[in-house]
Amino acid sequence: MNKQHHFLFAALVAAVFAAPAYADHEGMLAAISDMDPAALVREAESEGPAERALAKAVAGSWMRHDPAITFELADAASREADPALKSAGFRALMSLCLRRGEFAAAAVAGRDAAALQPLDASEAQALTFVEALVGVPPTRLLSGGAGRAPIARDLAGLMRADIKVGAESVAAILDTGANFSTINETSARRLGLRMLESTVSVGSSSRDAVASRLGVAERLSFAGSDFSNVVFIVLPDTDLSFANGAYTIDAILGMPVFLEMKHIEVAKVDGREVFAFGDEAAEVEAAERNILFSAMSPMAQLSIDVTGQPVRLSMLLDSGAQKTSFEGAFAKDAAALLDGAETVSSTRGGAGGMVTSDTTKRLATASVTLGGKAVTLENVDVHVDDDDASHGILGLDVLKDGFVIDWDAGVVVAH
């Protein structure tokens, strides 16, 4: 559901390097900021063994989340001498440990990064969030591992399906753009979530921070499978209510659960739309990796033609967004496409309300290519005043006919 649910991406990637870099390592730092594995390895080729090891480990952490890459990255970050690169390594380690659900290790890595370079406001917010989860075990699949659930489309065109905690159930938005599951206070009480003592804040597109608490479903059921220790961001009901109550959200199911499913699909079966996972989902045939991970955020790697040249885009793969939109990095890297674009007023929703911008550029058409498939979109907004490090949000309009994702292979294929 846009900004409020991928705040950790903004915190851990948008400001990867706030301090000036050593001149000799500027190429590596830029490649890390851009999440460009090929450029990172290439830039490190002329560096020393410590830099090459760090580049290999950081690039690997964007693709994998196994214990071996965790050890490799921790070792490489510890051996690096340049404070800027060392800090980058610890920030990448924080991101990786967060994705693995190892919150104590993530907090240590974040503090190590902060000791080398001061954290900005968003990074400090992310570290506080991670520290609040220390002691909470990782989300894990307990039983099942395969299933299907019928999808209901809500008023915003988003996918909802029932989740169950104990004897109580709630319709949740299925949101790959959500770093963590989210729920309103009323539903959290009804489902009997175990509330943590810490109070945290999460970023939003409509204000700098939204006060929230954290709750844990020690056992959550979905489509015949059970998952343990599912963390929920618990927000006031009013922060998940829009258009004077005409559109409300009770719950959102986020990435920790989807990662445990390993393999997911949205497709039509007998004329009905279903969400499938495990062996119930279609297999992804051999395909080139087109997903990188930043913390919990899956970043789709796609391209767009700019004056006859393909430009690489890295966009949040967000099944909780109805429409694709571009952000400040796109305005920089694909500036030629904005020539003659209409300037409009746009309104976006997020936790805490709506935000309006009068500087949005609107592209009449935009054709993007994902996994070899070209999709032409109409009336696509470019939020030029948004300084996120990603190029934007890849929404359901690109995936309108369904999709298959293999998280371990790092592949998304649009039907």
XYZ file of C-alpha atoms in Angstrom, residues 93-248:
156
model
C 23.887 -6.691 6.662
C 21.113 -4.982 8.604
C 18.878 -5.283 5.551
C 19.713 -8.957 5.078
C 19.253 -9.894 8.750
C 15.924 -8.089 8.768
C 14.755 -10.166 5.799
C 15.859 -13.329 7.601
C 13.909 -12.288 10.694
C 17.104 -12.073 12.764
C 16.194 -8.837 14.482
C 18.910 -8.826 17.151
C 21.623 -9.252 14.502
C 19.970 -6.566 12.366
C 20.025 -4.163 15.300
C 23.727 -4.814 15.946
C 24.536 -4.214 12.273
C 22.552 -0.995 12.322
C 24.375 0.250 15.395
C 27.713 -0.669 13.787
C 26.771 1.351 10.707
C 25.725 4.292 12.893
C 29.071 4.246 14.697
C 30.791 4.841 11.362
C 28.393 7.369 9.870
C 25.573 9.262 11.620
C 22.117 7.974 10.801
C 19.642 10.353 9.244
C 16.075 10.586 10.556
C 14.669 7.780 8.403
C 17.556 5.438 9.194
C 17.239 6.114 12.911
C 13.519 5.376 12.630
C 14.269 2.065 10.919
C 16.815 1.089 13.565
C 14.330 1.863 16.338
C 11.803 -0.351 14.598
C 14.268 -3.241 14.356
C 15.289 -2.863 17.999
C 11.636 -3.083 19.035
C 11.496 -6.562 17.479
C 14.542 -7.975 19.279
C 13.381 -11.144 21.000
C 10.640 -11.889 18.466
C 11.376 -15.144 16.579
C 11.329 -15.122 12.763
C 8.128 -15.795 10.861
C 8.193 -19.437 9.782
C 5.943 -21.893 7.979
C 4.607 -24.351 10.566
C 2.454 -26.663 8.477
C 1.065 -26.995 5.008
C 3.137 -24.999 2.547
C 0.736 -25.161 -0.380
C -2.762 -23.884 -0.912
C -5.255 -21.727 -2.757
C -7.415 -18.889 -1.562
C -10.181 -17.100 -3.476
C -9.451 -13.433 -4.149
C -12.013 -10.666 -3.702
C -11.272 -7.297 -5.296
C -12.118 -4.305 -3.097
C -13.301 -0.827 -4.093
C -9.725 0.153 -4.977
C -9.240 -2.937 -7.127
C -6.832 -4.500 -4.615
C -6.704 -8.201 -3.776
C -8.148 -9.370 -0.474
C -8.324 -12.840 1.075
C -9.143 -14.159 4.534
C -6.507 -14.760 7.193
C -7.289 -16.399 10.522
C -5.849 -16.066 14.023
C -7.417 -18.447 16.498
C -11.155 -18.535 15.846
C -11.264 -15.074 14.318
C -10.722 -14.128 10.676
C -10.280 -10.897 8.754
C -10.056 -9.990 5.080
C -6.501 -8.825 4.373
C -5.001 -7.073 1.368
C -2.313 -9.271 -0.224
C 0.528 -6.783 -0.437
C 4.048 -7.619 -1.614
C 4.882 -3.947 -1.042
C 4.319 -4.297 2.702
C 7.551 -4.834 4.659
C 5.409 -6.211 7.476
C 1.778 -7.123 7.881
C -0.432 -4.297 9.122
C -3.712 -4.196 10.993
C -6.009 -1.657 12.606
C -6.438 -1.528 16.375
C -9.983 -2.906 16.367
C -9.013 -5.985 14.374
C -5.835 -6.486 16.436
C -7.926 -6.671 19.605
C -10.487 -8.977 18.013
C -7.822 -11.378 16.740
C -6.051 -11.334 20.113
C -2.604 -10.308 18.914
C 0.156 -10.281 21.512
C 1.095 -6.618 21.804
C 4.718 -5.597 22.302
C 5.586 -2.872 24.777
C 7.544 -0.677 22.368
C 5.976 2.180 20.455
C 7.387 2.831 16.999
C 6.704 5.136 14.083
C 6.456 4.330 10.395
C 6.923 6.590 7.417
C 3.996 7.700 5.322
C 3.330 9.547 2.096
C 1.156 11.986 3.978
C 3.260 12.839 7.009
C 6.709 12.200 8.371
C 5.761 9.572 10.927
C 2.719 7.673 12.093
C 2.741 6.461 15.694
C 2.027 2.756 15.949
C 2.476 -0.319 18.046
C 3.600 -3.802 17.150
C 1.622 -6.977 17.628
C 2.445 -10.624 16.991
C 0.179 -13.416 15.801
C 1.888 -16.449 17.281
C -0.030 -18.645 14.840
C -1.712 -17.376 11.668
C -3.638 -19.539 9.209
C -3.994 -18.842 5.505
C -5.376 -21.162 2.820
C -4.761 -24.292 4.908
C -1.229 -23.426 6.016
C -0.035 -22.144 9.383
C 2.665 -19.530 10.008
C 4.303 -18.616 13.310
C 5.294 -15.255 14.786
C 3.709 -12.984 12.195
C 4.552 -9.384 13.101
C 1.867 -6.740 12.547
C 2.191 -2.980 12.564
C -0.870 -1.906 14.559
C -2.293 1.452 13.474
C -5.226 3.477 14.768
C -8.396 2.719 12.806
C -8.463 6.281 11.485
C -5.072 5.816 9.804
C -6.496 2.995 7.703
C -9.705 4.784 6.795
C -10.030 6.927 3.669
C -12.558 9.162 1.909
C -14.461 9.826 5.136
C -14.766 6.132 5.873
C -15.929 5.077 2.409
C -12.830 2.887 2.039
C -11.304 1.134 5.026
